[in-house]
Amino acid sequence: MHKLLLRQLKRNQKDELFISKNDIFLNSISDAYAQNEQSVKMLERSLFLISNELNERNQTLNDQLAKMKLVQDKLEHSIGLLNATVNSTGEILFVYGLNGELLSFNTMGQDFFDDIGFKPVSHWEEFLSIIKDKQHMLSIIDRLQHDPFQYLTGTIELLDNRFFDYRSLPQIQEKQIYGRVWCFRDVTVQKQYEATIEYHAFHDALTGLPNRALLLDRISHSIATSKRENKKLAVLFLDLDDFKKINDTEGHDAGDLLLKEVVRRLQTRLREFDTLSRQGGDEFIIVLEKIESEMTVKQVCQDLLALIKQPFTIGSRQFIVTSSIGISLFPNDDDNANSLIRKADLAMYESKSLGKNSFHFYSQALEKEALTQLAVEQALRQAIEDQSLHLVYQPKVDLNTMKVVSVEALCRWTQHDGVVIPPDVFIPIAEQTGLIIDIGCLVISKACLQLAKWRDANIIELAISINLSCLEFQNEALITHLIDTLTHYKLEGKYLIIELTESIFMEDKFSVKDIMLRLNQYGITFALDDFGKGYSSFSYLQFLPLHYLKIDKAFLQDVESSSSSAAIAKTIIDIGHNLGLKVIAEGVEDQFMLDYVKAYKCDLAQGFYLHKPMLPEAIETLYLG
Ligand code: C2E
Ligand code: CA
Ligand code: CA
């Protein structure tokens, strides 16, 4: 019997008897109870199963949701990164559809639109209105219409002078083209920088004139044009005379101002199609095109010389500067730029050597002369190597005692054939070629060796003076050689006198003084040679530690005939004495001159009338009587 039915029968106090009497009925109830209970269990079970399944499904859905969230987060992160990258490339990015409609752009793109006042919905053809070279852009559009898959690069310039490099590439997905990405980068600053570099490569920094590189190009073009038009062309090589003096005495700033003013003046005389260029320093090259005749060139040169000769005012001071010009002509002299310049340069040197402030045309004779110079240079180089240069000595006499107290060493070059070349010929060439330093060292060695021999013989006590040009005197190696040689022979410096000419006044006076003081420490003394011939600056006389003043022989040679020369000679002697210098008269050629220099109290005299330059053995004989 079902236990629920039993519990109910008990609660209603039904006994055994009642149960047995209603046995069948109660059993069917009990079965119904049992069946009901079974159904309930079944129902419960199925509910349990359904709930489980629902839970599982819920879980799966939750998992899928979480996964989708993760993917979405990642996607958002990637898009964020992509946008940040796209916005920070420094490039303007526009994406256009196939019909030219704007699809998207980055923040630089937005800035660009703001900048030019466009709405960010513009059709890309609107850009044509702000581009300088519209034709270039239209040709690009045309190319893209024919082949939309092209990858393009290039540079465009906007009407506001900005430059942009661009790259344009198709947007393709699964072989299907959707539009185009255009990237623009502002390269204006870079372009300006490149332009500046290019400008400096072809222009002189100080004056802004074309430099040699650009000049060569211009001459070559001018030659081509002149050939076509059957016209002449002139190349003028212009060099300022003594510009170095102003640079050294007034400083580089003053020199620069002067050069700029020179350029301004030259430009006033030149025509628009002529070229003025600076080669550096105080050298200018002018190209005159479309020349009718040589007369035209002469006229221009005369005018240019006159323009430069006008006084220059720099600060509160005035300067007079002259210039020398050399001219070469196309087609007469040559037909290429470099040769025309070289020939004009050669002609300019002719102007310099013939007294400056003038112009000269190139000629073949000049070329021959230059070739001779070259031959002399080569022979001189050989002579230095072969030791075929030697010294002769010219005595200097004390005018009080009439005794020889010192000698001047003078250089001689005896060639293989016995011909003696005078120093006036080879010293200038040696200076131009730098060989003068080797000659100086040779002279120093020979003179010091001579001094050592006389000292060691213990019978002759004579000082030797040597001539040093500005180039030699300012050469550190030569000065070192001098000190080393003196030390090597253990010589007393008081036996060595250095003769410098007035051209030393054109050098930096402080560095000249330094060298003099340095050598003076060894006892070496200094004479100023040929005084009166050049600048004759009395302030320099006072400034430099000098001991002797040699009056230029030209004054003495004229004293008999010219009263002004006599007056100058007398003034120089007085000034020298007032400055505490011993005065030497050189070039004494006769008794009259000797009497004259004695009367005017010169201290020493030198000249053919007294003694000619001679070999050392002759000096010894003379000294020992
Ligand atoms: P300088 O220094 O004025 O030398 C004096 C020149 O006058 C010498 O000519 C000498 O021979 C000449 N002379 C001497 N007495 C008389 C005279 O009574 N009348 C005339 N008319 N001339 C006289 P030299 O030897 O031909 O030298 C010429 C110049 O060459 C020298 O002029 C000097 O500037 C330069 N020189 C000579 N030797 C050297 C050297 O070793 N180094 C350098 N740097 N220059 C030198
Ligand atoms: Ca001399
Ligand atoms: Ca002299």
XYZ file of C-alpha atoms and ligand atoms in Angstrom:
673
model
C 0.000 0.000 0.000
C 1.277 3.455 -0.854
C 2.646 5.084 2.296
C 0.689 8.320 1.686
C -2.590 6.319 1.582
C -1.624 4.435 4.764
C -0.933 7.767 6.524
C -4.366 9.050 5.466
C -6.141 5.830 6.588
C -4.389 6.101 9.952
C -5.327 9.710 10.373
C -9.044 8.737 9.692
C -8.697 5.743 12.144
C -9.562 3.097 9.590
C -8.612 -0.376 10.906
C -7.443 -3.577 9.409
C -10.896 -4.657 8.825
C -11.807 -1.617 6.814
C -8.711 -2.105 4.766
C -9.419 -5.768 4.056
C -12.997 -4.976 3.176
C -12.027 -2.303 0.702
C -8.971 -4.053 -0.420
C -9.523 -3.732 -4.159
C -10.619 -0.155 -3.993
C -7.744 0.864 -1.754
C -5.234 -0.961 -3.938
C -6.371 0.915 -7.004
C -6.055 4.185 -5.035
C -2.633 3.132 -3.887
C -1.694 2.403 -7.522
C -3.025 5.800 -8.533
C -0.849 7.365 -5.790
C 2.166 5.424 -6.985
C 1.486 6.348 -10.589
C 1.070 9.986 -9.676
C 4.286 9.929 -7.748
C 6.057 8.419 -10.738
C 4.692 11.154 -13.038
C 5.834 13.840 -10.627
C 9.313 12.323 -10.539
C 9.359 12.173 -14.318
C 8.249 15.779 -14.509
C 10.926 16.797 -12.015
C 13.566 14.932 -13.947
C 12.603 16.524 -17.226
C 12.541 19.997 -15.592
C 15.977 19.295 -14.206
C 17.262 18.312 -17.616
C 15.759 21.381 -19.287
C 17.219 23.712 -16.705
C 20.657 22.126 -17.154
C 20.509 22.562 -20.883
C 19.421 26.154 -20.530
C 22.316 26.828 -18.151
C 24.782 25.342 -20.589
C 23.368 27.369 -23.435
C 23.525 30.484 -21.319
C 27.138 29.781 -20.490
C 28.039 29.300 -24.158
C 26.308 32.544 -25.021
C 28.162 34.344 -22.224
C 31.453 32.916 -23.461
C 30.708 34.006 -27.002
C 29.740 37.448 -25.767
C 33.002 37.761 -23.808
C 34.971 36.678 -26.858
C 33.164 39.209 -29.031
C 33.867 41.925 -26.456
C 37.546 41.002 -26.509
C 37.649 41.150 -30.304
C 35.806 44.470 -30.233
C 38.246 45.885 -27.669
C 41.162 44.755 -29.790
C 39.574 46.230 -32.870
C 38.985 49.567 -31.135
C 42.557 49.530 -29.898
C 43.857 48.816 -33.398
C 41.711 51.567 -34.889
C 42.979 53.940 -32.179
C 46.557 52.992 -33.009
C 45.915 53.304 -36.715
C 44.387 56.760 -36.293
C 47.235 57.879 -34.040
C 49.734 56.616 -36.609
C 47.902 58.179 -39.524
C 47.664 61.472 -37.640
C 51.265 61.530 -36.554
C 53.027 60.704 -39.829
C 53.523 64.403 -40.500
C 51.824 63.765 -43.804
C 48.494 64.961 -45.059
C 46.353 61.960 -45.989
C 43.284 62.112 -48.192
C 41.304 59.140 -49.394
C 39.242 59.803 -52.492
C 36.626 57.620 -54.098
C 36.754 56.702 -57.734
C 34.621 59.679 -58.676
C 36.888 62.094 -56.874
C 34.735 62.417 -53.755
C 36.556 62.779 -50.437
C 36.106 59.629 -48.323
C 38.370 60.323 -45.394
C 41.328 62.389 -44.198
C 43.603 62.670 -41.167
C 44.026 65.588 -38.738
C 46.832 67.075 -40.873
C 44.335 66.946 -43.722
C 41.827 68.804 -41.578
C 44.491 71.418 -40.716
C 45.300 71.789 -44.388
C 41.653 72.353 -45.262
C 41.402 74.954 -42.472
C 44.550 76.570 -43.777
C 43.424 77.027 -47.344
C 39.797 77.696 -46.407
C 38.313 74.617 -48.094
C 35.445 72.589 -46.698
C 36.504 69.004 -45.994
C 33.986 67.718 -48.513
C 35.770 69.124 -51.505
C 35.937 67.289 -54.742
C 39.604 66.782 -55.463
C 39.496 68.860 -58.658
C 39.014 71.912 -56.463
C 42.714 71.614 -55.627
C 43.538 72.786 -59.114
C 42.666 76.324 -58.027
C 45.546 76.474 -55.534
C 48.259 74.705 -57.570
C 50.856 76.646 -59.576
C 51.458 74.141 -62.336
C 47.873 73.182 -63.190
C 48.953 71.509 -66.403
C 51.093 69.052 -64.440
C 48.116 68.098 -62.273
C 45.792 67.721 -65.268
C 48.276 65.389 -66.921
C 48.268 63.272 -63.746
C 44.470 63.041 -63.816
C 44.672 62.011 -67.421
C 47.221 59.304 -66.671
C 45.112 57.943 -63.825
C 42.035 57.742 -65.993
C 43.927 55.495 -68.356
C 45.552 53.417 -65.672
C 43.966 53.783 -62.206
C 46.317 51.191 -60.681
C 49.353 53.459 -61.009
C 51.588 54.382 -58.082
C 52.559 58.048 -58.393
C 55.176 60.280 -56.766
C 56.225 63.866 -57.401
C 56.345 67.426 -56.112
C 53.828 70.210 -56.534
C 54.110 73.885 -55.789
C 51.131 75.830 -54.479
C 50.281 79.379 -55.436
C 51.406 80.463 -51.946
C 54.935 79.158 -52.821
C 54.735 76.097 -50.583
C 56.124 72.837 -51.937
C 54.624 69.408 -51.282
C 56.013 65.999 -52.131
C 53.180 63.598 -52.942
C 52.616 59.881 -53.198
C 49.413 58.454 -54.539
C 48.424 54.797 -54.472
C 45.261 52.919 -55.374
C 43.075 51.446 -52.652
C 42.514 47.868 -53.710
C 40.555 45.082 -52.065
C 40.231 41.687 -53.623
C 41.499 43.000 -56.929
C 38.759 45.612 -56.905
C 39.786 49.327 -56.886
C 37.791 51.528 -54.489
C 39.667 54.808 -54.603
C 43.029 56.487 -54.060
C 45.108 57.438 -51.065
C 47.040 60.674 -51.498
C 49.859 61.490 -49.064
C 51.341 65.006 -49.095
C 54.399 66.173 -47.181
C 55.294 69.850 -46.813
C 58.895 70.175 -48.085
C 58.998 73.985 -48.335
C 61.741 74.388 -45.704
C 63.806 71.625 -47.283
C 63.374 73.249 -50.716
C 64.469 76.618 -49.328
C 67.469 74.953 -47.687
C 68.402 73.249 -50.952
C 68.014 76.548 -52.784
C 70.328 78.254 -50.268
C 72.955 75.542 -50.656
C 72.718 75.789 -54.426
C 72.979 79.575 -54.228
C 76.144 79.391 -52.138
C 77.675 76.837 -54.470
C 77.481 79.374 -57.284
C 77.775 82.748 -55.556
C 80.338 84.637 -53.557
C 79.212 84.997 -49.935
C 80.427 88.574 -49.431
C 79.167 90.276 -52.578
C 76.493 87.864 -53.809
C 78.163 87.905 -57.227
C 78.497 84.736 -59.337
C 81.576 82.741 -58.344
C 84.020 80.992 -60.643
C 81.820 77.923 -61.181
C 78.863 80.007 -62.336
C 81.129 82.322 -64.301
C 82.592 79.441 -66.310
C 79.064 78.370 -67.151
C 78.086 81.916 -68.163
C 81.186 82.353 -70.343
C 80.503 79.056 -72.083
C 76.920 80.180 -72.787
C 78.102 83.598 -73.941
C 80.614 81.962 -76.290
C 77.830 79.882 -77.817
C 75.595 82.957 -78.240
C 78.451 85.051 -79.639
C 79.223 82.305 -82.177
C 75.589 82.244 -83.292
C 75.283 86.013 -83.495
C 78.768 86.482 -84.902
C 79.695 88.884 -82.085
C 82.828 89.449 -80.001
C 83.103 88.815 -76.292
C 85.618 90.245 -73.823
C 86.830 88.736 -70.557
C 88.229 91.338 -68.168
C 90.384 90.238 -65.242
C 90.359 93.070 -62.697
C 92.576 93.093 -59.623
C 92.765 95.907 -57.070
C 96.245 97.346 -56.550
C 97.590 97.186 -52.998
C 94.276 96.058 -51.527
C 96.196 93.877 -49.070
C 97.586 97.031 -47.492
C 94.097 98.259 -46.578
C 93.041 94.833 -45.350
C 96.125 94.581 -43.120
C 96.169 98.107 -41.770
C 92.415 98.789 -41.504
C 91.186 95.286 -40.768
C 89.039 92.838 -42.716
C 85.747 94.603 -42.017
C 87.017 97.740 -43.729
C 88.369 95.576 -46.561
C 84.958 93.933 -46.965
C 83.176 97.295 -47.084
C 85.597 98.490 -49.714
C 85.040 95.387 -51.848
C 81.265 95.871 -51.683
C 81.635 99.472 -52.757
C 83.913 98.380 -55.625
C 81.175 96.006 -56.779
C 78.549 98.752 -56.573
C 80.690 101.069 -58.679
C 81.534 98.428 -61.275
C 77.862 97.541 -61.634
C 76.952 101.132 -62.482
C 79.069 100.862 -65.657
C 78.052 97.398 -66.800
C 75.066 96.512 -68.951
C 72.338 94.126 -67.857
C 73.648 91.229 -69.906
C 77.282 91.655 -68.820
C 78.507 89.408 -66.019
C 80.451 90.586 -62.996
C 81.906 87.855 -60.805
C 84.254 87.683 -57.848
C 87.065 85.146 -57.872
C 87.911 85.664 -54.210
C 90.145 88.246 -52.581
C 90.297 91.410 -54.648
C 89.980 89.689 -58.024
C 86.979 90.215 -60.270
C 86.150 88.875 -63.688
C 83.844 90.760 -66.013
C 82.358 89.324 -69.176
C 81.327 91.890 -71.756
C 79.000 90.460 -74.360
C 78.002 91.723 -77.789
C 81.139 93.811 -78.264
C 81.266 95.841 -81.454
C 84.998 96.604 -81.432
C 88.091 96.745 -79.228
C 87.424 100.454 -78.833
C 84.268 99.644 -76.857
C 86.290 97.440 -74.497
C 88.919 100.152 -74.083
C 86.239 102.672 -73.220
C 84.699 100.341 -70.609
C 88.127 99.668 -69.067
C 88.975 103.358 -68.892
C 85.645 104.029 -67.180
C 86.120 101.160 -64.727
C 89.627 102.325 -63.781
C 88.284 105.857 -63.257
C 85.373 104.600 -61.130
C 87.670 102.600 -58.834
C 90.126 105.487 -58.552
C 87.537 107.753 -56.909
C 88.299 108.030 -53.166
C 86.562 105.501 -50.917
C 85.206 106.691 -47.591
C 85.194 104.006 -44.943
C 84.249 105.137 -41.461
C 85.810 108.537 -41.122
C 88.735 107.802 -43.434
C 89.356 108.137 -47.124
C 91.311 105.728 -49.312
C 92.480 105.847 -52.865
C 92.585 102.444 -54.521
C 93.551 101.747 -58.112
C 93.089 98.629 -60.180
C 94.779 96.688 -62.968
C 92.857 95.042 -65.790
C 93.812 92.333 -68.278
C 91.636 91.606 -71.306
C 91.189 88.572 -73.518
C 88.812 88.419 -76.480
C 86.664 85.772 -78.101
C 87.178 84.695 -80.856
C 90.587 86.407 -81.279
C 92.421 84.879 -78.307
C 90.633 81.635 -77.526
C 87.317 79.863 -77.634
C 86.961 78.322 -74.202
C 86.170 79.828 -70.815
C 89.212 78.636 -68.842
C 91.722 79.736 -71.470
C 90.085 83.144 -71.870
C 90.316 83.672 -68.092
C 93.955 82.534 -67.985
C 94.884 84.861 -70.832
C 93.077 87.817 -69.247
C 94.948 87.009 -66.018
C 98.273 87.046 -67.867
C 97.421 90.420 -69.408
C 96.444 91.723 -65.952
C 99.942 90.847 -64.667
C 101.335 92.892 -67.531
C 99.270 95.882 -66.288
C 100.627 95.342 -62.779
C 104.234 95.090 -63.840
C 103.915 98.168 -66.030
C 102.920 100.386 -63.126
C 99.350 99.351 -62.222
C 96.154 101.462 -62.668
C 96.031 100.442 -66.319
C 94.593 97.834 -68.693
C 96.276 95.576 -71.243
C 95.058 93.247 -73.936
C 96.396 89.710 -74.108
C 98.969 89.105 -76.832
C 101.079 86.169 -77.945
C 104.181 88.130 -76.929
C 102.910 88.003 -73.350
C 102.544 84.247 -73.627
C 106.154 83.983 -74.855
C 107.324 86.127 -71.961
C 105.463 83.875 -69.542
C 107.088 80.865 -71.151
C 110.523 82.447 -70.670
C 109.610 83.031 -67.046
C 108.735 79.371 -66.819
C 112.096 78.447 -68.307
C 113.864 80.749 -65.830
C 111.915 79.205 -62.994
C 112.941 75.685 -64.005
C 116.577 76.669 -64.443
C 116.544 78.472 -61.093
C 115.096 75.422 -59.388
C 117.972 73.423 -60.839
C 120.497 76.097 -59.788
C 119.323 75.907 -56.173
C 119.681 72.147 -56.272
C 123.117 72.319 -57.928
C 124.287 74.996 -55.484
C 125.215 77.249 -58.412
C 124.061 80.332 -56.534
C 126.781 82.085 -54.588
C 127.366 85.264 -52.633
C 129.504 88.282 -53.338
C 130.184 90.843 -50.642
C 130.166 94.619 -51.018
C 132.017 96.532 -48.286
C 130.436 99.309 -46.246
C 132.802 102.008 -45.075
C 132.664 103.981 -41.816
C 132.750 107.604 -43.004
C 134.602 108.778 -39.895
C 137.472 106.308 -40.158
C 137.038 105.318 -43.826
C 137.519 101.714 -42.733
C 135.458 98.734 -43.914
C 133.238 97.721 -40.997
C 130.728 95.437 -42.627
C 129.789 93.850 -45.963
C 126.498 93.285 -47.755
C 125.963 89.786 -49.092
C 124.543 89.927 -52.629
C 123.362 86.857 -54.434
C 124.722 85.829 -57.840
C 123.540 83.146 -60.222
C 126.207 81.933 -62.610
C 124.765 79.709 -65.285
C 126.601 76.735 -66.829
C 127.701 78.871 -69.781
C 129.286 81.369 -67.383
C 126.562 84.010 -67.867
C 125.801 85.754 -64.587
C 122.122 86.538 -64.059
C 121.614 89.576 -61.790
C 119.349 89.254 -58.756
C 116.996 91.922 -60.123
C 115.983 89.319 -62.737
C 115.746 86.138 -60.723
C 114.631 87.424 -57.289
C 111.181 88.573 -58.563
C 110.655 85.206 -60.297
C 111.809 83.401 -57.169
C 109.249 85.434 -55.192
C 106.422 84.611 -57.574
C 107.209 80.908 -57.464
C 108.033 80.542 -53.780
C 111.621 79.531 -54.623
C 112.723 82.617 -52.697
C 112.490 80.636 -49.450
C 115.054 78.106 -50.687
C 117.272 80.955 -51.872
C 116.912 82.694 -48.487
C 117.942 79.543 -46.625
C 120.918 79.134 -48.961
C 122.009 82.766 -48.441
C 121.683 82.393 -44.654
C 123.768 79.188 -44.662
C 126.506 80.659 -46.860
C 126.706 84.001 -44.989
C 126.824 82.277 -41.580
C 129.496 79.842 -42.793
C 131.518 82.840 -43.996
C 131.141 84.570 -40.614
C 132.271 81.398 -38.833
C 135.342 81.095 -41.107
C 136.368 84.721 -40.468
C 135.825 84.319 -36.743
C 137.820 81.078 -36.624
C 140.666 82.686 -38.596
C 140.665 85.229 -35.792
C 141.839 88.018 -38.070
C 138.735 89.523 -39.608
C 135.922 91.134 -37.625
C 133.234 92.110 -40.078
C 129.455 92.043 -39.869
C 127.540 90.650 -42.839
C 124.204 92.069 -43.899
C 121.786 89.874 -45.824
C 118.736 90.947 -47.812
C 115.424 89.372 -46.895
C 112.233 90.097 -48.812
C 108.848 90.295 -47.045
C 107.996 86.770 -48.093
C 111.233 85.453 -46.631
C 111.006 87.456 -43.450
C 107.508 86.210 -42.694
C 108.344 82.599 -43.369
C 108.544 80.720 -40.092
C 110.694 77.921 -41.536
C 113.245 80.441 -42.803
C 113.413 82.257 -39.457
C 113.860 78.931 -37.669
C 116.623 78.031 -40.150
C 118.314 81.350 -39.372
C 118.265 80.775 -35.612
C 119.374 77.127 -36.024
C 122.292 78.124 -38.280
C 123.381 80.845 -35.874
C 123.274 78.335 -33.031
C 125.019 75.656 -35.107
C 128.055 77.887 -35.801
C 127.868 79.409 -32.300
C 127.806 82.855 -33.926
C 127.120 86.106 -32.128
C 124.050 87.764 -33.639
C 125.728 91.176 -33.626
C 127.655 90.077 -36.740
C 124.441 89.657 -38.665
C 122.396 92.544 -40.075
C 119.111 91.960 -41.889
C 118.184 94.412 -44.641
C 114.431 94.806 -45.122
C 112.769 97.029 -47.703
C 109.916 99.442 -47.155
C 107.481 96.936 -48.669
C 107.533 95.340 -45.204
C 105.330 98.317 -44.191
C 102.541 96.717 -46.191
C 102.568 93.634 -44.000
C 100.987 93.305 -40.583
C 103.222 95.634 -38.586
C 102.661 93.793 -35.308
C 103.768 90.402 -36.610
C 106.774 92.034 -38.367
C 107.752 93.717 -35.113
C 107.384 90.410 -33.223
C 109.809 88.647 -35.569
C 112.261 91.547 -35.332
C 112.176 91.530 -31.534
C 112.580 87.748 -31.515
C 115.742 87.949 -33.661
C 116.943 91.006 -31.804
C 117.221 88.820 -28.688
C 120.088 87.018 -30.464
C 121.810 90.345 -31.149
C 120.738 90.534 -34.803
C 120.202 94.132 -35.998
C 118.075 95.572 -38.809
C 118.548 98.008 -41.659
C 115.769 99.572 -43.682
C 116.902 99.325 -47.308
C 116.120 101.659 -50.221
C 114.468 104.217 -47.931
C 112.629 106.932 -49.847
C 111.795 104.695 -52.784
C 108.422 103.472 -51.570
C 105.978 104.439 -48.854
C 108.530 106.170 -46.623
C 106.254 106.034 -43.630
C 107.905 107.784 -40.707
C 105.457 106.323 -38.211
C 106.651 102.835 -39.212
C 110.251 103.926 -38.773
C 109.451 104.747 -35.189
C 107.362 101.656 -34.597
C 109.863 99.031 -35.792
C 113.072 98.224 -33.849
C 115.484 99.366 -36.593
C 119.191 100.243 -36.313
C 120.187 101.474 -39.777
C 118.555 103.493 -42.508
C 119.869 103.069 -46.054
C 118.991 105.981 -48.314
C 117.931 104.741 -51.709
C 120.713 105.196 -54.235
C 118.371 107.072 -56.604
C 118.442 110.163 -54.320
C 122.219 110.253 -54.107
C 122.635 109.746 -57.824
C 120.459 112.833 -58.364
C 121.911 115.144 -55.705
C 124.260 116.788 -58.140
C 121.580 117.610 -60.701
C 118.389 117.896 -58.673
C 118.029 120.265 -55.763
C 114.846 118.523 -54.601
C 116.637 115.146 -54.435
C 119.396 116.805 -52.443
C 116.821 118.306 -50.077
C 115.084 114.941 -49.642
C 118.413 113.185 -49.030
C 119.305 115.752 -46.381
C 115.868 115.430 -44.719
C 116.153 111.628 -44.644
C 119.616 111.828 -43.053
C 118.271 114.223 -40.382
C 115.187 112.140 -39.667
C 117.289 108.984 -39.383
C 119.596 110.689 -36.889
C 116.664 112.115 -34.925
C 115.260 108.594 -34.608
C 118.621 107.364 -33.300
C 119.410 105.364 -36.460
C 122.743 105.093 -38.253
C 122.376 106.356 -41.805
C 123.996 104.474 -44.694
C 124.475 106.081 -48.095
C 124.348 103.493 -50.865
C 125.239 103.862 -54.512
C 128.159 106.235 -53.957
C 129.583 106.412 -57.462
C 131.978 109.355 -57.381
C 133.920 111.767 -55.218
C 131.152 114.377 -55.359
C 128.676 111.965 -53.784
C 131.195 110.858 -51.202
C 131.889 114.443 -50.216
C 128.186 115.150 -50.114
C 127.293 112.260 -47.811
C 130.249 113.039 -45.588
C 129.211 116.706 -45.370
C 125.679 115.686 -44.412
C 127.009 113.399 -41.700
C 126.024 110.006 -43.052
C 127.549 107.333 -40.844
C 128.390 104.735 -43.469
C 128.735 104.593 -47.234
C 128.604 101.861 -49.851
C 129.093 102.142 -53.583
C 131.082 101.256 -56.658
C 133.315 104.293 -56.068
C 134.399 102.814 -52.748
C 134.249 99.067 -53.433
C 132.422 96.800 -55.847
C 130.792 93.581 -54.669
C 133.549 90.942 -54.485
C 134.335 87.364 -53.570
C 135.198 86.613 -49.910
C 138.909 86.123 -50.670
C 139.032 89.656 -52.087
C 137.369 90.958 -48.921
C 140.066 89.274 -46.828
C 142.846 90.839 -48.918
C 141.130 94.216 -48.680
C 140.602 93.982 -44.922
C 144.079 92.817 -44.151
C 145.494 95.406 -46.543
P 120.093 96.214 -52.804
O 119.829 95.469 -51.554
O 119.735 97.657 -52.831
O 121.597 95.964 -53.101
C 122.425 96.931 -53.591
C 122.508 96.840 -55.053
O 123.157 98.019 -55.563
C 123.376 95.688 -55.525
O 122.896 95.245 -56.769
C 124.717 96.355 -55.749
O 125.556 95.668 -56.638
C 124.269 97.671 -56.317
N 125.290 98.725 -56.126
C 126.270 98.796 -55.211
N 126.975 99.928 -55.341
C 126.422 100.590 -56.394
C 126.699 101.814 -57.025
O 127.646 102.568 -56.683
N 125.898 102.183 -58.055
C 124.909 101.400 -58.489
N 124.157 101.801 -59.507
N 124.571 100.220 -57.924
C 125.353 99.841 -56.866
P 122.611 93.737 -56.996
O 123.660 92.922 -56.359
O 122.379 93.588 -58.450
O 121.308 93.494 -56.201
C 120.142 94.067 -56.597
C 119.073 93.807 -55.622
O 118.751 92.436 -55.558
C 119.480 94.176 -54.218
O 119.337 95.511 -54.014
C 118.551 93.349 -53.401
O 117.318 94.019 -53.267
C 118.345 92.128 -54.257
N 119.149 91.041 -53.727
C 120.448 90.773 -53.915
N 120.807 89.667 -53.236
C 119.725 89.240 -52.591
C 119.444 88.131 -51.712
O 120.306 87.339 -51.350
N 118.176 88.001 -51.241
C 117.207 88.898 -51.594
N 115.992 88.706 -51.110
N 117.448 89.936 -52.403
C 118.679 90.104 -52.894
Ca 120.339 95.657 -49.606
Ca 119.517 99.162 -51.402
